[in-house]
Amino acid sequence: MTTWSAERIPLAVAPHPGEALDSWLERYAHRLRTHTVDFADFLGLSHASLRRMVRRLDDEEASLLRARTGVETERLREMTLERFDGSLVRIAATNRRLTAPAHWRVYGTTSRFCPACLADDGGRWQLHWRLGWTFACTRHRLLLLERCPACGKHPPVASGGNHRMLPRPEACRALTDRSGLGTRCGYPLTEAPAMRLVVDGEVLTAQEQVNAAIIAEHRSPAVLERAGELSHLGRRALRAIRTRPQQVPAVALDISDACGRIPHSPRQDGSSWEVHDAANVAIGTVLATIATDLEHPHCAEVFAWMCLSSEQESFGLREHPTRYLRNWTSAGPRVVRRILAASDPQLTLKARLRYGTATAEPAVPHLTEADITVRASKTPGMLWPSWTLRLLPPERPHQARIAGLRRACASLLLIPDGPAGHRTAARIMGNAQFRSSLEALLAFVDVDHLCTALVHYARLLDAHDVPIDYQRRRALFSDPAGELLLDESAHWLLCKELGNRQFQQVHLQRLRWQLRRLLLGAEPQSGNHAPAWTHRFTYRTHSGILAFLHQQARRNLDAHDLGDEPVTWEPPAHWLDALDLPQPHLDLPDERVRALLTAESAEHDVARQLGLTVHQLRLLMESRGLSAATRPHNKGTYPRPPRQGALVPERLRDLYERQGLQQLQIAELAGCSSAVVKTALKQAGIQRRPRRGAGELQRSVDPDWLRTEYHELGRTVADIARELGACDSNVAQLLDVFDVPRHPPGHSAPPPWQPSPFTDLGEVLSAPMQHISTRRGGSDWLRTALMVPGHRTRRSAALTLGIPRTSLNHRLKMLETAAGFEIFNHRKRPVVATERGQALLDEARNLFDLLDRQQPRGAR
């Protein structure tokens, strides 16, 4: 037996599943034989509005209804539109007014209705009839009604006004006069004629999809995107029916006829085709569903009809897919991509690249100038040879302007997804002759293939890291008058060793040209054609010359603090695994190509045997680092270049004879190898000092000194040999001669650990500081590191401190290894400490100040 509270009404009326709040209150009042207004006064809701309550209940209203009717608060709130707020409806926070929702719009509290549902449920009104997305009853297969067929008004769900007549539940409660007498229409809504829909037809199918995919999951971001598609395309369809009734597709005519609409005749009530009644929403939703169902047979036809505009009927290519592309953003990214793809045949080359309309993933440009600058830093001035090979059609026999083609591709790579035009892109890449290069590109490459491949290339560069900063290299090495480090003496010796005569001034100029090309990843001069001699160099060059060029390029990079970058780089092949692009000539094995590149082979013959053009062969060899074998040369004596610096005969004689420097020391001063110094001594006619005689080393070394240095101080044989200027084996023999005990196995140097000098300071050391201070030499490393911040580079710091740069780098490396983290950010100018490094340096500075104050003045 149910316990009834004192506040609860003795008679209970349970809400119907899915019923709206005002419909339930109307039925409750009718059960009590009273009017809804009187029932609200009886409940204590005399100042409340049922229209606002059916949208959202406040806490006081929900508490009062629960106490008076016994219905739980959760059930009461389920009978309101509150759970759809922000997705399918919009309710103002202050006055609970309904504002325009994002999609199909229902502004007031009027409700559509199904007469068969009202008859079966005793006049109960469903809450979902108020949603703009509900246009059909799947239960009775009827199109929902908007108005009463007798009075033509939206029938109220609950009876209002100041009359005291008790209306029938199924009757229309709309007022029919303005006299204030409260005359009601009274038409039985259960008998209203409704449009019957075809079983399993397009309209019912669309309503079932909307119920399952939008209304049931209305909070999901994917559902909101889908709702935007259907709503936007549906409105476009209704607008097209109104403005161009003669161009309506047959499938749209059939759907309009099924919903009781005739596009070619005006509406009898004079309303627009864009009025959001049930019939219009049904037509628009069904047509939008067809346009977004790629498997529907009329999908392409309906979508093209929706997108048709006078702008697209004009002739000539355009720079933008549509002037009103922003108006399509509410339709979602899938629809925007289809709009872009559909406009591909009507766009210029630049627009096709910018929007990526030739690819499967077109997109509205979203990158900034800064993003394009980053992409430019990843791209050389000429497209990489492996990527260029994918663009060249294999059947074209002549592709002479291959340099211009590669330059144009590199410039066009900056256009996809960004704001840069072709002129800006060419200026950033340093390709001045872009127009002629573009003509060279379009003369040999299929435009559709080009637009597809370049967009993919650009997006790959945005998604991956490239180990070379090409923008910085262009700033450093593009100027032909700029200085390059090139060891001419080493080149002369190499040529002498190889037995060729390519050491004249013209050869040095060409060598600098190739060196600059190696550093830039592109030819240093602009234009569509490379110099003729470069083709011979690319095809056949001795491996020693190639290694020498690579070594000189590394010297130049190290001189500009680019030692962490490789000399050359080619995108890995696996980047293109997911792309559906042709792979011409990339499956040729290296062994087959190398077997054909003999000393007697001709370039044209090798290309013909591989089924390539000559230019394709050169690109293939460049991408794989291959070169044809060279013919042997007869060695001889050739003119040598003049010596410079420390190798000038007079300067060399002074260093070697008067100052007594060793050959290795002179080589360090001259920046060359000891072999070059040996050759320079011979060429200058300087008599080399004789080697040590037999027993001379043994007579010049004191046995007690050797025993002290080796056995007691723990020095190694190599360390002592460097001091004596002798070989390690000779010093090892002296140990046996003087009966000095050898170090035990595994001994290499004195142990690197020592007591920390900061132990007696009374300070708590951090873990990195405790580890560093107990390493031998750790204090010196810290003092050196304290003087580095503020210098522009480590090299300038070494010059200021008066120590070799290699020694400074060694100390910093040992310090960072002992600390276990990076102390300086060496990529910034000037050199600054990292966050953890700065904390360590501050601790070291404090400890050294305390240590210096404790030491006697004379010991500092």
GROMACS .gro file of N, CA, C and O in nm, residues 747-814:
model
  272
  747HIS      N    1   9.472  -0.159  -1.644
  747HIS     CA    2   9.510  -0.026  -1.600
  747HIS      C    3   9.534   0.062  -1.722
  747HIS      O    4   9.606   0.026  -1.814
  748SER      N    5   9.471   0.180  -1.722
  748SER     CA    6   9.492   0.273  -1.833
  748SER      C    7   9.535   0.410  -1.786
  748SER      O    8   9.609   0.479  -1.854
  749ALA      N    9   9.488   0.453  -1.666
  749ALA     CA   10   9.521   0.585  -1.615
  749ALA      C   11   9.487   0.587  -1.467
  749ALA      O   12   9.419   0.497  -1.416
  750PRO      N   13   9.534   0.687  -1.395
  750PRO     CA   14   9.496   0.698  -1.254
  750PRO      C   15   9.344   0.707  -1.242
  750PRO      O   16   9.276   0.755  -1.333
  751PRO      N   17   9.289   0.658  -1.132
  751PRO     CA   18   9.142   0.661  -1.116
  751PRO      C   19   9.091   0.804  -1.124
  751PRO      O   20   9.154   0.897  -1.072
  752PRO      N   21   8.974   0.824  -1.189
  752PRO     CA   22   8.925   0.960  -1.210
  752PRO      C   23   8.858   1.020  -1.088
  752PRO      O   24   8.816   1.135  -1.092
  753TRP      N   25   8.845   0.944  -0.976
  753TRP     CA   26   8.772   0.996  -0.861
  753TRP      C   27   8.867   1.065  -0.764
  753TRP      O   28   8.983   1.028  -0.750
  754GLN      N   29   8.815   1.164  -0.694
  754GLN     CA   30   8.892   1.237  -0.596
  754GLN      C   31   8.795   1.290  -0.490
  754GLN      O   32   8.674   1.299  -0.516
  755PRO      N   33   8.842   1.327  -0.374
  755PRO     CA   34   8.753   1.385  -0.273
  755PRO      C   35   8.695   1.518  -0.324
  755PRO      O   36   8.762   1.596  -0.390
  756SER      N   37   8.571   1.542  -0.292
  756SER     CA   38   8.508   1.666  -0.337
  756SER      C   39   8.568   1.784  -0.264
  756SER      O   40   8.582   1.783  -0.141
  757PRO      N   41   8.609   1.892  -0.334
  757PRO     CA   42   8.666   2.010  -0.267
  757PRO      C   43   8.562   2.088  -0.188
  757PRO      O   44   8.597   2.178  -0.113
  758PHE      N   45   8.432   2.054  -0.206
  758PHE     CA   46   8.327   2.129  -0.138
  758PHE      C   47   8.277   2.058  -0.013
  758PHE      O   48   8.175   2.098   0.044
  759THR      N   49   8.349   1.954   0.032
  759THR     CA   50   8.299   1.873   0.144
  759THR      C   51   8.293   1.953   0.272
  759THR      O   52   8.198   1.943   0.349
  760ASP      N   53   8.395   2.037   0.298
  760ASP     CA   54   8.405   2.109   0.426
  760ASP      C   55   8.334   2.243   0.425
  760ASP      O   56   8.350   2.323   0.518
  761LEU      N   57   8.256   2.272   0.324
  761LEU     CA   58   8.188   2.402   0.316
  761LEU      C   59   8.059   2.406   0.396
  761LEU      O   60   8.001   2.513   0.416
  762GLY      N   61   8.007   2.288   0.435
  762GLY     CA   62   7.882   2.286   0.510
  762GLY      C   63   7.759   2.303   0.422
  762GLY      O   64   7.651   2.333   0.475
  763GLU      N   65   7.772   2.289   0.292
  763GLU     CA   66   7.660   2.305   0.199
  763GLU      C   67   7.613   2.167   0.153
  763GLU      O   68   7.694   2.075   0.134
  764VAL      N   69   7.482   2.153   0.135
  764VAL     CA   70   7.425   2.029   0.083
  764VAL      C   71   7.436   2.033  -0.070
  764VAL      O   72   7.380   2.122  -0.134
  765LEU      N   73   7.511   1.940  -0.125
  765LEU     CA   74   7.533   1.938  -0.269
  765LEU      C   75   7.421   1.861  -0.338
  765LEU      O   76   7.371   1.761  -0.287
  766SER      N   77   7.381   1.912  -0.456
  766SER     CA   78   7.286   1.837  -0.537
  766SER      C   79   7.353   1.711  -0.591
  766SER      O   80   7.475   1.699  -0.590
  767ALA      N   81   7.272   1.619  -0.639
  767ALA     CA   82   7.326   1.492  -0.689
  767ALA      C   83   7.420   1.513  -0.807
  767ALA      O   84   7.529   1.455  -0.811
  768PRO      N   85   7.386   1.598  -0.907
  768PRO     CA   86   7.482   1.621  -1.016
  768PRO      C   87   7.610   1.686  -0.967
  768PRO      O   88   7.720   1.651  -1.012
  769MET      N   89   7.600   1.783  -0.873
  769MET     CA   90   7.719   1.850  -0.824
  769MET      C   91   7.806   1.753  -0.744
  769MET      O   92   7.930   1.757  -0.753
  770GLN      N   93   7.745   1.665  -0.666
  770GLN     CA   94   7.822   1.566  -0.590
  770GLN      C   95   7.899   1.475  -0.684
  770GLN      O   96   8.017   1.443  -0.659
  771HIS      N   97   7.836   1.437  -0.796
  771HIS     CA   98   7.903   1.348  -0.891
  771HIS      C   99   8.014   1.421  -0.965
  771HIS      O  100   8.123   1.365  -0.987
  772ILE      N  101   7.992   1.546  -1.005
  772ILE     CA  102   8.093   1.620  -1.083
  772ILE      C  103   8.214   1.653  -0.997
  772ILE      O  104   8.330   1.641  -1.041
  773SER      N  105   8.189   1.696  -0.874
  773SER     CA  106   8.300   1.743  -0.791
  773SER      C  107   8.393   1.631  -0.749
  773SER      O  108   8.507   1.657  -0.710
  774THR      N  109   8.348   1.506  -0.756
  774THR     CA  110   8.437   1.394  -0.722
  774THR      C  111   8.507   1.337  -0.843
  774THR      O  112   8.584   1.240  -0.829
  775ARG      N  113   8.484   1.392  -0.960
  775ARG     CA  114   8.556   1.350  -1.079
  775ARG      C  115   8.686   1.428  -1.091
  775ARG      O  116   8.690   1.549  -1.063
  776ARG      N  117   8.793   1.361  -1.131
  776ARG     CA  118   8.921   1.429  -1.148
  776ARG      C  119   8.908   1.529  -1.262
  776ARG      O  120   8.871   1.495  -1.374
  777GLY      N  121   8.936   1.654  -1.236
  777GLY     CA  122   8.921   1.761  -1.333
  777GLY      C  123   8.783   1.825  -1.332
  777GLY      O  124   8.758   1.918  -1.408
  778GLY      N  125   8.693   1.779  -1.244
  778GLY     CA  126   8.559   1.833  -1.242
  778GLY      C  127   8.555   1.980  -1.204
  778GLY      O  128   8.475   2.057  -1.257
  779SER      N  129   8.641   2.021  -1.111
  779SER     CA  130   8.645   2.162  -1.071
  779SER      C  131   8.686   2.251  -1.188
  779SER      O  132   8.631   2.359  -1.209
  780ASP      N  133   8.785   2.206  -1.264
  780ASP     CA  134   8.827   2.284  -1.381
  780ASP      C  135   8.715   2.290  -1.485
  780ASP      O  136   8.695   2.394  -1.549
  781TRP      N  137   8.641   2.182  -1.501
  781TRP     CA  138   8.529   2.186  -1.596
  781TRP      C  139   8.426   2.289  -1.554
  781TRP      O  140   8.374   2.365  -1.638
  782LEU      N  141   8.397   2.294  -1.426
  782LEU     CA  142   8.296   2.388  -1.377
  782LEU      C  143   8.343   2.532  -1.393
  782LEU      O  144   8.265   2.620  -1.433
  783ARG      N  145   8.470   2.560  -1.358
  783ARG     CA  146   8.520   2.697  -1.373
  783ARG      C  147   8.520   2.741  -1.519
  783ARG      O  148   8.491   2.856  -1.551
  784THR      N  149   8.551   2.650  -1.610
  784THR     CA  150   8.545   2.684  -1.752
  784THR      C  151   8.402   2.711  -1.795
  784THR      O  152   8.375   2.807  -1.869
  785ALA      N  153   8.308   2.629  -1.751
  785ALA     CA  154   8.168   2.647  -1.791
  785ALA      C  155   8.112   2.778  -1.741
  785ALA      O  156   8.025   2.838  -1.808
  786LEU      N  157   8.158   2.828  -1.625
  786LEU     CA  158   8.108   2.955  -1.572
  786LEU      C  159   8.144   3.072  -1.661
  786LEU      O  160   8.079   3.177  -1.656
  787MET      N  161   8.249   3.058  -1.742
  787MET     CA  162   8.293   3.169  -1.828
  787MET      C  163   8.238   3.163  -1.970
  787MET      O  164   8.266   3.250  -2.051
  788VAL      N  165   8.159   3.060  -2.001
  788VAL     CA  166   8.108   3.044  -2.138
  788VAL      C  167   7.984   3.128  -2.167
  788VAL      O  168   7.973   3.189  -2.274
  789PRO      N  169   7.883   3.135  -2.077
  789PRO     CA  170   7.761   3.209  -2.111
  789PRO      C  171   7.789   3.353  -2.149
  789PRO      O  172   7.872   3.422  -2.089
  790GLY      N  173   7.717   3.400  -2.250
  790GLY     CA  174   7.735   3.536  -2.299
  790GLY      C  175   7.814   3.546  -2.426
  790GLY      O  176   7.799   3.642  -2.502
  791HIS      N  177   7.900   3.448  -2.455
  791HIS     CA  178   7.974   3.447  -2.580
  791HIS      C  179   7.883   3.405  -2.694
  791HIS      O  180   7.790   3.326  -2.676
  792ARG      N  181   7.911   3.456  -2.810
  792ARG     CA  182   7.824   3.426  -2.924
  792ARG      C  183   7.829   3.279  -2.961
  792ARG      O  184   7.726   3.217  -2.987
  793THR      N  185   7.946   3.222  -2.964
  793THR     CA  186   7.963   3.080  -2.995
  793THR      C  187   8.067   3.022  -2.901
  793THR      O  188   8.141   3.095  -2.832
  794ARG      N  189   8.077   2.890  -2.902
  794ARG     CA  190   8.183   2.825  -2.825
  794ARG      C  191   8.321   2.859  -2.881
  794ARG      O  192   8.419   2.866  -2.807
  795ARG      N  193   8.325   2.882  -3.012
  795ARG     CA  194   8.454   2.918  -3.072
  795ARG      C  195   8.502   3.053  -3.022
  795ARG      O  196   8.621   3.069  -2.987
  796SER      N  197   8.413   3.152  -3.016
  796SER     CA  198   8.453   3.283  -2.965
  796SER      C  199   8.489   3.275  -2.816
  796SER      O  200   8.578   3.345  -2.768
  797ALA      N  201   8.420   3.186  -2.741
  797ALA     CA  202   8.455   3.168  -2.600
  797ALA      C  203   8.596   3.111  -2.586
  797ALA      O  204   8.674   3.153  -2.499
  798ALA      N  205   8.632   3.015  -2.672
  798ALA     CA  206   8.766   2.957  -2.666
  798ALA      C  207   8.872   3.061  -2.700
  798ALA      O  208   8.979   3.065  -2.637
  799LEU      N  209   8.845   3.147  -2.799
  799LEU     CA  210   8.941   3.251  -2.834
  799LEU      C  211   8.959   3.349  -2.719
  799LEU      O  212   9.070   3.394  -2.690
  800THR      N  213   8.850   3.384  -2.652
  800THR     CA  214   8.858   3.478  -2.541
  800THR      C  215   8.933   3.418  -2.423
  800THR      O  216   9.014   3.485  -2.357
  801LEU      N  217   8.908   3.289  -2.396
  801LEU     CA  218   8.972   3.224  -2.283
  801LEU      C  219   9.114   3.182  -2.312
  801LEU      O  220   9.189   3.143  -2.221
  802GLY      N  221   9.154   3.184  -2.440
  802GLY     CA  222   9.290   3.149  -2.477
  802GLY      C  223   9.319   3.002  -2.473
  802GLY      O  224   9.434   2.962  -2.444
  803ILE      N  225   9.219   2.920  -2.497
  803ILE     CA  226   9.240   2.775  -2.499
  803ILE      C  227   9.191   2.722  -2.633
  803ILE      O  228   9.107   2.783  -2.698
  804PRO      N  229   9.242   2.609  -2.679
  804PRO     CA  230   9.195   2.553  -2.806
  804PRO      C  231   9.045   2.521  -2.799
  804PRO      O  232   8.992   2.484  -2.694
  805ARG      N  233   8.980   2.537  -2.911
  805ARG     CA  234   8.836   2.509  -2.915
  805ARG      C  235   8.809   2.362  -2.884
  805ARG      O  236   8.709   2.328  -2.819
  806THR      N  237   8.898   2.273  -2.932
  806THR     CA  238   8.877   2.131  -2.903
  806THR      C  239   8.885   2.103  -2.753
  806THR      O  240   8.811   2.019  -2.701
  807SER      N  241   8.977   2.174  -2.683
  807SER     CA  242   8.987   2.155  -2.538
  807SER      C  243   8.861   2.204  -2.467
  807SER      O  244   8.811   2.141  -2.374
  808LEU      N  245   8.809   2.318  -2.513
  808LEU     CA  246   8.686   2.370  -2.453
  808LEU      C  247   8.570   2.275  -2.477
  808LEU      O  248   8.492   2.245  -2.385
  809ASN      N  249   8.559   2.227  -2.599
  809ASN     CA  250   8.450   2.133  -2.629
  809ASN      C  251   8.463   2.005  -2.546
  809ASN      O  252   8.364   1.949  -2.500
  810HIS      N  253   8.590   1.961  -2.527
  810HIS     CA  254   8.612   1.839  -2.447
  810HIS      C  255   8.568   1.861  -2.302
  810HIS      O  256   8.502   1.775  -2.243
  811ARG      N  257   8.605   1.976  -2.246
  811ARG     CA  258   8.567   2.002  -2.107
  811ARG      C  259   8.415   2.010  -2.091
  811ARG      O  260   8.358   1.955  -1.996
  812LEU      N  261   8.349   2.079  -2.183
  812LEU     CA  262   8.203   2.091  -2.173
  812LEU      C  263   8.136   1.956  -2.193
  812LEU      O  264   8.035   1.925  -2.127
  813LYS      N  265   8.191   1.876  -2.284
  813LYS     CA  266   8.132   1.744  -2.307
  813LYS      C  267   8.149   1.657  -2.183
  813LYS      O  268   8.055   1.584  -2.143
  814MET      N  269   8.268   1.659  -2.121
  814MET     CA  270   8.289   1.580  -2.000
  814MET      C  271   8.198   1.628  -1.887
  814MET      O  272   8.144   1.547  -1.811
   0.00000   0.00000   0.00000
